[in-house]
Short mmCIF file of C-alpha atoms in Angstrom, two decimals:
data_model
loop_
_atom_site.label_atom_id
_atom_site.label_comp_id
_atom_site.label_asym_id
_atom_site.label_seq_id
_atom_site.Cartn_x
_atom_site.Cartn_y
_atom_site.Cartn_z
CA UNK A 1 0.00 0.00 0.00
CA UNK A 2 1.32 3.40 -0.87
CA UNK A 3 1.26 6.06 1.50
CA UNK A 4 1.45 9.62 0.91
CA UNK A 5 2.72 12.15 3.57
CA UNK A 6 0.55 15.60 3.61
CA UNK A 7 2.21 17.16 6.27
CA UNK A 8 0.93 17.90 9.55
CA UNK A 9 -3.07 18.14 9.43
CA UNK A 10 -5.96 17.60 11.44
CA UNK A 11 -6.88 14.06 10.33
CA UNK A 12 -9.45 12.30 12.54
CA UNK A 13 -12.65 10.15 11.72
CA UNK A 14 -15.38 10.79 12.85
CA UNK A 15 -15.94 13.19 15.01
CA UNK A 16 -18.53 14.41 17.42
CA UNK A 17 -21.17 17.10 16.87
CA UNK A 18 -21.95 18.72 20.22
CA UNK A 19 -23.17 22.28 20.77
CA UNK A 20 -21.40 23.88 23.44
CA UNK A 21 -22.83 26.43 25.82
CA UNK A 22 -21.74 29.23 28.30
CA UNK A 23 -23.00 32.24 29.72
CA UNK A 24 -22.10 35.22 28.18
CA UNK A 25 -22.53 38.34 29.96
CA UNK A 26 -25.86 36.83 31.25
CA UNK A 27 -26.69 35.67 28.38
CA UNK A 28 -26.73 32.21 26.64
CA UNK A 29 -24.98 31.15 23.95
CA UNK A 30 -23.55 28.05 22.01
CA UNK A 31 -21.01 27.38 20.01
CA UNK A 32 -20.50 23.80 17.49
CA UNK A 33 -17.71 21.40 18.35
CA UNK A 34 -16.26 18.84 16.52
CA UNK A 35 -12.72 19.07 18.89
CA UNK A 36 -13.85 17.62 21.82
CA UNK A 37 -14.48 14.83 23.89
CA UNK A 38 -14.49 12.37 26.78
CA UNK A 39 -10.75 12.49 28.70
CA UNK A 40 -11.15 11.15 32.32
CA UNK A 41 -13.45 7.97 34.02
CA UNK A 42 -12.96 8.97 37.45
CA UNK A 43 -13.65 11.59 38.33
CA UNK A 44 -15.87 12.31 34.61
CA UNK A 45 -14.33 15.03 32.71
CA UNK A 46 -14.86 16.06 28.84
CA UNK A 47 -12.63 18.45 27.59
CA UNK A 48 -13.37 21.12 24.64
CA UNK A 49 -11.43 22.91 22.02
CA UNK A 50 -12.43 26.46 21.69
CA UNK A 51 -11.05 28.79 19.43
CA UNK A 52 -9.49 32.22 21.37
CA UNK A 53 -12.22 34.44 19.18
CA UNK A 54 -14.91 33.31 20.08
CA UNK A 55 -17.73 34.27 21.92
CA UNK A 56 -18.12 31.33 23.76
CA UNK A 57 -14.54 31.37 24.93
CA UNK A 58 -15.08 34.74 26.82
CA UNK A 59 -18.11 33.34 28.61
CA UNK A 60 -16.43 29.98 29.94
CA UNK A 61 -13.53 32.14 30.51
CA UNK A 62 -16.00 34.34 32.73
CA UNK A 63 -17.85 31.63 34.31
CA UNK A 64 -15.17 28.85 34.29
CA UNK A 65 -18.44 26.46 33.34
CA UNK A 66 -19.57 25.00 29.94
CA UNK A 67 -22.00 22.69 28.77
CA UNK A 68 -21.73 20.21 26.37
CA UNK A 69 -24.98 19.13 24.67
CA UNK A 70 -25.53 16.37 22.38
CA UNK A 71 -28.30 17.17 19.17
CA UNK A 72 -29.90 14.72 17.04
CA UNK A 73 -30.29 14.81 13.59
CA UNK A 74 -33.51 16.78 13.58
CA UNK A 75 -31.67 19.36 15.03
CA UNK A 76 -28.83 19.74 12.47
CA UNK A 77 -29.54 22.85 10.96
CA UNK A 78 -29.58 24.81 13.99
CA UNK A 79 -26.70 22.83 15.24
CA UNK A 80 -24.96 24.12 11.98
CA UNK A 81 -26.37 27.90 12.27
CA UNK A 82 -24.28 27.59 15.59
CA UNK A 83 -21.55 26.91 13.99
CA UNK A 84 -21.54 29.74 11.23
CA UNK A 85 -23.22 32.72 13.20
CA UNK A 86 -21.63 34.65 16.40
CA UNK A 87 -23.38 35.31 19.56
CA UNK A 88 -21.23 38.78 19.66
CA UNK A 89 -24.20 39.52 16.82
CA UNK A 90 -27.13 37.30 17.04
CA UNK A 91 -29.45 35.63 19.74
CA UNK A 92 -28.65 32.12 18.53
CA UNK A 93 -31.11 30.64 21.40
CA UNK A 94 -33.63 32.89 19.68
CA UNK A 95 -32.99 31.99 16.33
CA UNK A 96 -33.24 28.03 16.95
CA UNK A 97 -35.98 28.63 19.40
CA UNK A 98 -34.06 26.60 22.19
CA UNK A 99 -35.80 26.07 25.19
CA UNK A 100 -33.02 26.54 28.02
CA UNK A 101 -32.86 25.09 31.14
CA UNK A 102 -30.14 25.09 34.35
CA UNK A 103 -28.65 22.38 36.53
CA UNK A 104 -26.81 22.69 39.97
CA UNK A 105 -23.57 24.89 37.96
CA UNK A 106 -26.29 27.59 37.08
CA UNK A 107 -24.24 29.54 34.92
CA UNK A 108 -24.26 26.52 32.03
CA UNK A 109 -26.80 26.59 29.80
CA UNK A 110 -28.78 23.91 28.63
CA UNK A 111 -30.88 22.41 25.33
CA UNK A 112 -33.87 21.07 26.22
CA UNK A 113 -34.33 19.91 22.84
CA UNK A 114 -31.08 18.33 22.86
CA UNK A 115 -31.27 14.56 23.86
CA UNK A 116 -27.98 14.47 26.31
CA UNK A 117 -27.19 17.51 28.45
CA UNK A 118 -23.31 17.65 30.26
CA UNK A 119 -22.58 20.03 33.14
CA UNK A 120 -19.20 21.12 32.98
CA UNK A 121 -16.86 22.73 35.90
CA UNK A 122 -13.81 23.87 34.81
CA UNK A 123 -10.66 22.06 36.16
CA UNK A 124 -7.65 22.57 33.58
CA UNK A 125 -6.75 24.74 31.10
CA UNK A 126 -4.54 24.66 27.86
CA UNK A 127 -3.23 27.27 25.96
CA UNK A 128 -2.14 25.74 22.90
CA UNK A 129 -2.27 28.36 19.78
CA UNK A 130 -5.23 28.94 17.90
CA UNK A 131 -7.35 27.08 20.46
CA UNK A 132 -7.89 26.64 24.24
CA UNK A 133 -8.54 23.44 25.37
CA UNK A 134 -10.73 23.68 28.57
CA UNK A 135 -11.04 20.25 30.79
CA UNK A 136 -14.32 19.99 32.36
CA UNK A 137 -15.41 18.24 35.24
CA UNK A 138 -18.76 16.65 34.68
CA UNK A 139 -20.57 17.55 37.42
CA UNK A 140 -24.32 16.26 36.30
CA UNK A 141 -25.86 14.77 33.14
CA UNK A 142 -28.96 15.19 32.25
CA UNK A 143 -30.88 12.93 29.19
CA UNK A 144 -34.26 13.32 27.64
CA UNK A 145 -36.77 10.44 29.11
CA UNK A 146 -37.68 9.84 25.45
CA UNK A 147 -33.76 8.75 24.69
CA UNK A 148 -34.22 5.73 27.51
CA UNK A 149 -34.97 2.28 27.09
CA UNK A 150 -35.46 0.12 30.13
CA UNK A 151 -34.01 3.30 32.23
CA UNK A 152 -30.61 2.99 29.68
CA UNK A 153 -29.82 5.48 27.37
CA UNK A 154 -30.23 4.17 24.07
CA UNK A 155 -28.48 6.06 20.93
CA UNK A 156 -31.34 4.69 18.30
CA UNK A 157 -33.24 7.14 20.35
CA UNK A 158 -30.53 9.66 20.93
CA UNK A 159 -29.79 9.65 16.56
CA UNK A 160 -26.21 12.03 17.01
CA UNK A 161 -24.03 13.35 15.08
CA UNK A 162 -21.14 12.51 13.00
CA UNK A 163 -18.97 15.47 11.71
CA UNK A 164 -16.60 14.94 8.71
CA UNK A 165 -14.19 17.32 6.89
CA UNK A 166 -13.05 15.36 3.93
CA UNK A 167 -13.94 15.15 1.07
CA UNK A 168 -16.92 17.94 1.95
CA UNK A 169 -17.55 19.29 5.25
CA UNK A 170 -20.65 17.07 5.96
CA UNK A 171 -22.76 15.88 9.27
CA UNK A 172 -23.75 12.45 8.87
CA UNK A 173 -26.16 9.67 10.44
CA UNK A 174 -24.72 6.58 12.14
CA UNK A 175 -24.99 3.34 9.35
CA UNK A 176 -24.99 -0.14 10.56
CA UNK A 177 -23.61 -1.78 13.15
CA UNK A 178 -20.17 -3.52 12.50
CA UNK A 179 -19.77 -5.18 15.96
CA UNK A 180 -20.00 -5.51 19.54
CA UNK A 181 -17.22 -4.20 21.63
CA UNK A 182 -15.10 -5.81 24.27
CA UNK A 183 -16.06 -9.12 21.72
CA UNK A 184 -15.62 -9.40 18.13
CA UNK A 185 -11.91 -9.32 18.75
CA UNK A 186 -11.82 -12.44 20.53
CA UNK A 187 -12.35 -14.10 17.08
CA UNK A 188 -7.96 -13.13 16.93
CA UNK A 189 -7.65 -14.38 20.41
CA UNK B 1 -39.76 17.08 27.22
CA UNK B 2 -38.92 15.70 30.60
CA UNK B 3 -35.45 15.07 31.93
CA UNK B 4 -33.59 12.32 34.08
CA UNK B 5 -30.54 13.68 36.05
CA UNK B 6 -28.44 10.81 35.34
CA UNK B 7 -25.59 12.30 37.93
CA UNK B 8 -22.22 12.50 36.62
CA UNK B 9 -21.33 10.17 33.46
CA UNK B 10 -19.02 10.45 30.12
CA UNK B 11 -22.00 10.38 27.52
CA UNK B 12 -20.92 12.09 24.13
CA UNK B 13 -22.35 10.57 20.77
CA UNK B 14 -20.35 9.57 18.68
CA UNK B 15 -16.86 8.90 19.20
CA UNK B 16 -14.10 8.19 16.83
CA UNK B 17 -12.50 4.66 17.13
CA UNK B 18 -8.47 5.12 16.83
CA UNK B 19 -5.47 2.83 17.18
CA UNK B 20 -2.79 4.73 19.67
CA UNK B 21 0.40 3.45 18.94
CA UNK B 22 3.49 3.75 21.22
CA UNK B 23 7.08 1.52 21.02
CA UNK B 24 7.15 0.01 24.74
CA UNK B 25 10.62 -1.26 25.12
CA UNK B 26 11.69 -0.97 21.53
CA UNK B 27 8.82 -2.69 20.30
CA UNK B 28 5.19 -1.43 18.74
CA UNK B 29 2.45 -1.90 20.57
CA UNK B 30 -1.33 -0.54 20.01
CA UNK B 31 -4.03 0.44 22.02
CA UNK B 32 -8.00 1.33 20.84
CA UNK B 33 -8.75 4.74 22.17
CA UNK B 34 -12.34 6.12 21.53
CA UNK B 35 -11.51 9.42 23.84
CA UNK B 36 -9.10 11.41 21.57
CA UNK B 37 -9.68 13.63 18.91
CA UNK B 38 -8.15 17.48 17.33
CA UNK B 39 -7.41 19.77 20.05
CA UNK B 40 -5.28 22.72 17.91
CA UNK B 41 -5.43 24.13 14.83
CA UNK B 42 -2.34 25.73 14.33
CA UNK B 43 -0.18 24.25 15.44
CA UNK B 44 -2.21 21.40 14.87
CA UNK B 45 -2.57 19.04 17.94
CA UNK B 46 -4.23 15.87 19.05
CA UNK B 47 -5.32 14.58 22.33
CA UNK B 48 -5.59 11.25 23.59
CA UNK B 49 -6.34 10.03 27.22
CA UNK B 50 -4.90 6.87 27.70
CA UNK B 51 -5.56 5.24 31.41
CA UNK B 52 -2.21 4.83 33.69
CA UNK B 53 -2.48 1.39 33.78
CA UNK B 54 -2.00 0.92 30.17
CA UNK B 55 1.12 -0.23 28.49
CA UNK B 56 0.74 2.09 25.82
CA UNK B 57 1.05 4.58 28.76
CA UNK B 58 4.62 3.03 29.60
CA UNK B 59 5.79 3.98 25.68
CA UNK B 60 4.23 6.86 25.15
CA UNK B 61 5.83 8.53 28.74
CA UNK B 62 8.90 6.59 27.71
CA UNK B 63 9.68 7.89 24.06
CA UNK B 64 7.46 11.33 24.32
CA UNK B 65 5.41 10.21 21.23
CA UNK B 66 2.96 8.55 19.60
CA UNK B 67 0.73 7.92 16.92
CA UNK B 68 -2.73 7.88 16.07
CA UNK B 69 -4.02 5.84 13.10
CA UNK B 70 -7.52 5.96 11.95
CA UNK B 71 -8.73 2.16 10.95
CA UNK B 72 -11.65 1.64 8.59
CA UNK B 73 -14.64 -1.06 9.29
CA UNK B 74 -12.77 -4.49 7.68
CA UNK B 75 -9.94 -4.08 10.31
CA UNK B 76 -12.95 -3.99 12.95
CA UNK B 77 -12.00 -7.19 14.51
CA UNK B 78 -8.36 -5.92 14.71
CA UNK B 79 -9.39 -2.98 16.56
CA UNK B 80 -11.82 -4.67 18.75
CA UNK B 81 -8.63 -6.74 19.47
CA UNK B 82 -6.10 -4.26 20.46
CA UNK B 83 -8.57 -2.90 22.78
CA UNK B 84 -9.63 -6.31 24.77
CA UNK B 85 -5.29 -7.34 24.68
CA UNK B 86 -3.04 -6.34 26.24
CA UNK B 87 0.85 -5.45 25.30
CA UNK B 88 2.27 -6.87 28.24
CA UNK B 89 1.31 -9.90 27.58
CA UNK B 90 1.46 -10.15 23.59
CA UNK B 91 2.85 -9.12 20.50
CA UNK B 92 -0.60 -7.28 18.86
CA UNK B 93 1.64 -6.29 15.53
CA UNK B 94 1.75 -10.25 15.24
CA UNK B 95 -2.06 -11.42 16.17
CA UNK B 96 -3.01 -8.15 13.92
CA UNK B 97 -0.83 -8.91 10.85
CA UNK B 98 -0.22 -5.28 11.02
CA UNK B 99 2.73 -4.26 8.91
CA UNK B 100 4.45 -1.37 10.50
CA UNK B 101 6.10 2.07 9.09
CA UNK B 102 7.62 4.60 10.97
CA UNK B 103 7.87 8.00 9.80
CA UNK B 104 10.07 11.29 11.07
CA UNK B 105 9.73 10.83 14.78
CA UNK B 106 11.37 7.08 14.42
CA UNK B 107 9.63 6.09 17.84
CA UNK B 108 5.68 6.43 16.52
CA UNK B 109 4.93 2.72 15.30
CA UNK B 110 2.53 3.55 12.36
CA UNK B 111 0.24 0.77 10.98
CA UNK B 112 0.29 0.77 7.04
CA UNK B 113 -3.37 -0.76 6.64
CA UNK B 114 -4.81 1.78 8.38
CA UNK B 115 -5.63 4.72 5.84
CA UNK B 116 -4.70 7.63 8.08
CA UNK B 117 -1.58 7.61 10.72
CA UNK B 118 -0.48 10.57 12.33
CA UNK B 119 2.64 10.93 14.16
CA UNK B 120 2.47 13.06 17.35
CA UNK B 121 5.42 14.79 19.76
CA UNK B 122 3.98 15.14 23.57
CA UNK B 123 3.65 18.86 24.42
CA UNK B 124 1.48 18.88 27.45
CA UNK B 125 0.70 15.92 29.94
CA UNK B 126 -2.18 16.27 32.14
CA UNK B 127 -2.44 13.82 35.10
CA UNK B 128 -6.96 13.78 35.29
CA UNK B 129 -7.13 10.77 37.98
CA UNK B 130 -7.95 7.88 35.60
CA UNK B 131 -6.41 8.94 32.48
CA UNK B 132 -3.52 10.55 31.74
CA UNK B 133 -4.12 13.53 28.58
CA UNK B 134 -1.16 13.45 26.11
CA UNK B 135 -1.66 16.43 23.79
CA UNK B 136 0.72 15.47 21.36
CA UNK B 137 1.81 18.45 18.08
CA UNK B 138 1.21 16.69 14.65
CA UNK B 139 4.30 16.04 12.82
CA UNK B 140 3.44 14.66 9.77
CA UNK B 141 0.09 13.11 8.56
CA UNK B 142 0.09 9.94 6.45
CA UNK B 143 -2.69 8.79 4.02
CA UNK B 144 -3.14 5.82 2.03
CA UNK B 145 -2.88 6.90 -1.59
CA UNK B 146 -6.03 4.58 -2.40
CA UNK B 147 -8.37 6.67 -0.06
CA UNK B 148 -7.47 9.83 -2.41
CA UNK B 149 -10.00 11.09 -4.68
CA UNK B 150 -8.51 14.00 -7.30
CA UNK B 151 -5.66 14.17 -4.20
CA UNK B 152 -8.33 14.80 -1.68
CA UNK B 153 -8.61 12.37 1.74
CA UNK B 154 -12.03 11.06 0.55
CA UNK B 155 -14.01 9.62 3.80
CA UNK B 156 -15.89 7.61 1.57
CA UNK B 157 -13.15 5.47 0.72
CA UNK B 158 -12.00 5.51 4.23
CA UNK B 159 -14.98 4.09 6.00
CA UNK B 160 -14.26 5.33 9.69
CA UNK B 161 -15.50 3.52 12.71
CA UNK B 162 -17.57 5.16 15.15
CA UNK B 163 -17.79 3.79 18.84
CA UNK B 164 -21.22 4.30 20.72
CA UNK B 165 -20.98 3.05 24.39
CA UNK B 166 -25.14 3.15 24.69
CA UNK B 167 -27.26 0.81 24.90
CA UNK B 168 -24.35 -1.59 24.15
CA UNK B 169 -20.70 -0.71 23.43
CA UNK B 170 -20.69 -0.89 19.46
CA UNK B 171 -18.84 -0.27 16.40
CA UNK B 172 -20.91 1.45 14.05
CA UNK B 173 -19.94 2.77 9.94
CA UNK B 174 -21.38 6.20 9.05
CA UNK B 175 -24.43 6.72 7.61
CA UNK B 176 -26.05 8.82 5.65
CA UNK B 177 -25.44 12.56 4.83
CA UNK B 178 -27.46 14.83 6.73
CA UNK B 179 -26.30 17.93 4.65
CA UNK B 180 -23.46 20.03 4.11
CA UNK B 181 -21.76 22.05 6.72
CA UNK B 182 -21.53 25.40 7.10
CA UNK B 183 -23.85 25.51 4.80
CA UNK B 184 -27.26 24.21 5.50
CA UNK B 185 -27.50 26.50 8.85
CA UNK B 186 -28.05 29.55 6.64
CA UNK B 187 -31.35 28.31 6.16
CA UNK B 188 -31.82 29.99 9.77
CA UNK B 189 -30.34 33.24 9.26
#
């Protein structure tokens, strides 16, 4: 097999599509994020890359708390309006009619709508260029009662979010299942 | 829409299945990480957390590198393997029939079947509790010349797996496209 070398690049498939929130100046706002994800078990933290621009950025800077919210597919185009348009200009909570709740961090903002909701307390942060990576503690999850089965959380229900930046920038369903984990590779055993 | 406070729990949807390669020793081991991902754009970074117990751990501390290789659904069994094995115990490269490259680092074992590898230089270490974070600066990205289309990584020829720990731990392929990002959110403005 050939390989060709491109240089250093961003190269990672799939990612997540979470919508991540913070109070700014009061207010609240949410930002897309493909950059982040899961980092400790115990205690449970998630960490997010945010770019130093951003609106978002001042308001977990401000509040040292961030949510991370999970959206379905139903919800991509206002996940994707998130993405392209700045709370420094526009009432994004307004403009995809998000109903917004609060947990026990009451300064992180919450999506009804969406099907998983993360509460986030800040714990570490990274300076690394471009981005900041913030570590957050999870400090409560909350999950839409629709998105259980048998009291479990069940992603059929949940339908998230792939992102993908090659060959188009595209958000994609999940496809089939491939395999169960923790088993199918103890066919090589 | 009513919600369950679920307390604190790691529940992000999807995640990206990656093989997290480290020498241990002087020889290549792998590891299946679903909590990594792009942390930096410029430079640009990736993060994995990788728990202390591992013996990827012991390579990656040792040798201040790593890589990250993205494997596509027919080396699903592979992956499930390197996840369920461990190192210590035995030679992966050899149950896997990986054949290994390594690129400008030298110590970042790179798996040639897999259609993206990315070689990574630690520049932060965050000790979480569980996990330990390696951000690690991309030094050079590799791609498989046969997942090119027109010289463009082409994630259709890729086929990425995605890991979904809800209602069972699962491999899943991507599905269909939802619509184009960056795009379809104008629809809201």
């Amino acid at each position: 097999m050939y390989k060709i070398a491109m240089g250093p690049s961003t190269k990672i498939y799939p990612m997540p599509t979470l919508l991540v929130g913070a109070d700014v100046a009061g207010r609240p706002n949410f930002m897309t994020v493909a950059w982040g994800g899961i980092v400790n078990a115990d205690p449970p933290m998630i960490a997010v890359a945010i770019r130093t621009s951003r609106h978002t950025h001042k308001g977990i800077s401000q509040n040292r708390t961030f949510s991370v919210n999970v959206p379905s597919v139903d919800l991509v185009k206002e996940t994707d309006y998130c993405g392209i348009s700045s709370g420094a200009k526009v009432n994004k909570v307004e403009a995809c009619q998000f109903k917004i709740f609060y947990g026990k961090l009451g300064t992180a903002p919450l999506i009804e709508q969406c099907p998983i909701n993360q509460e986030c307390k800040v714990v570490h942060t990274l300076e690394l260029g471009s981005h900041t990576l913030f570590v957050g503690q999870i400090e409560e999850t909350h999950v839409s009662e629709n998105c259980l089965t048998k009291g479990k959380i069940d992603v059929n229900k949940i339908k998230p979010i792939a992102y993908i930046a090659e060959p188009a920038q595209q958000y994609l369903a999940l496809g089939e299942v491939l395999g169960k984990a923790f088993r199918i590779g103890l066919e090589l055993k």
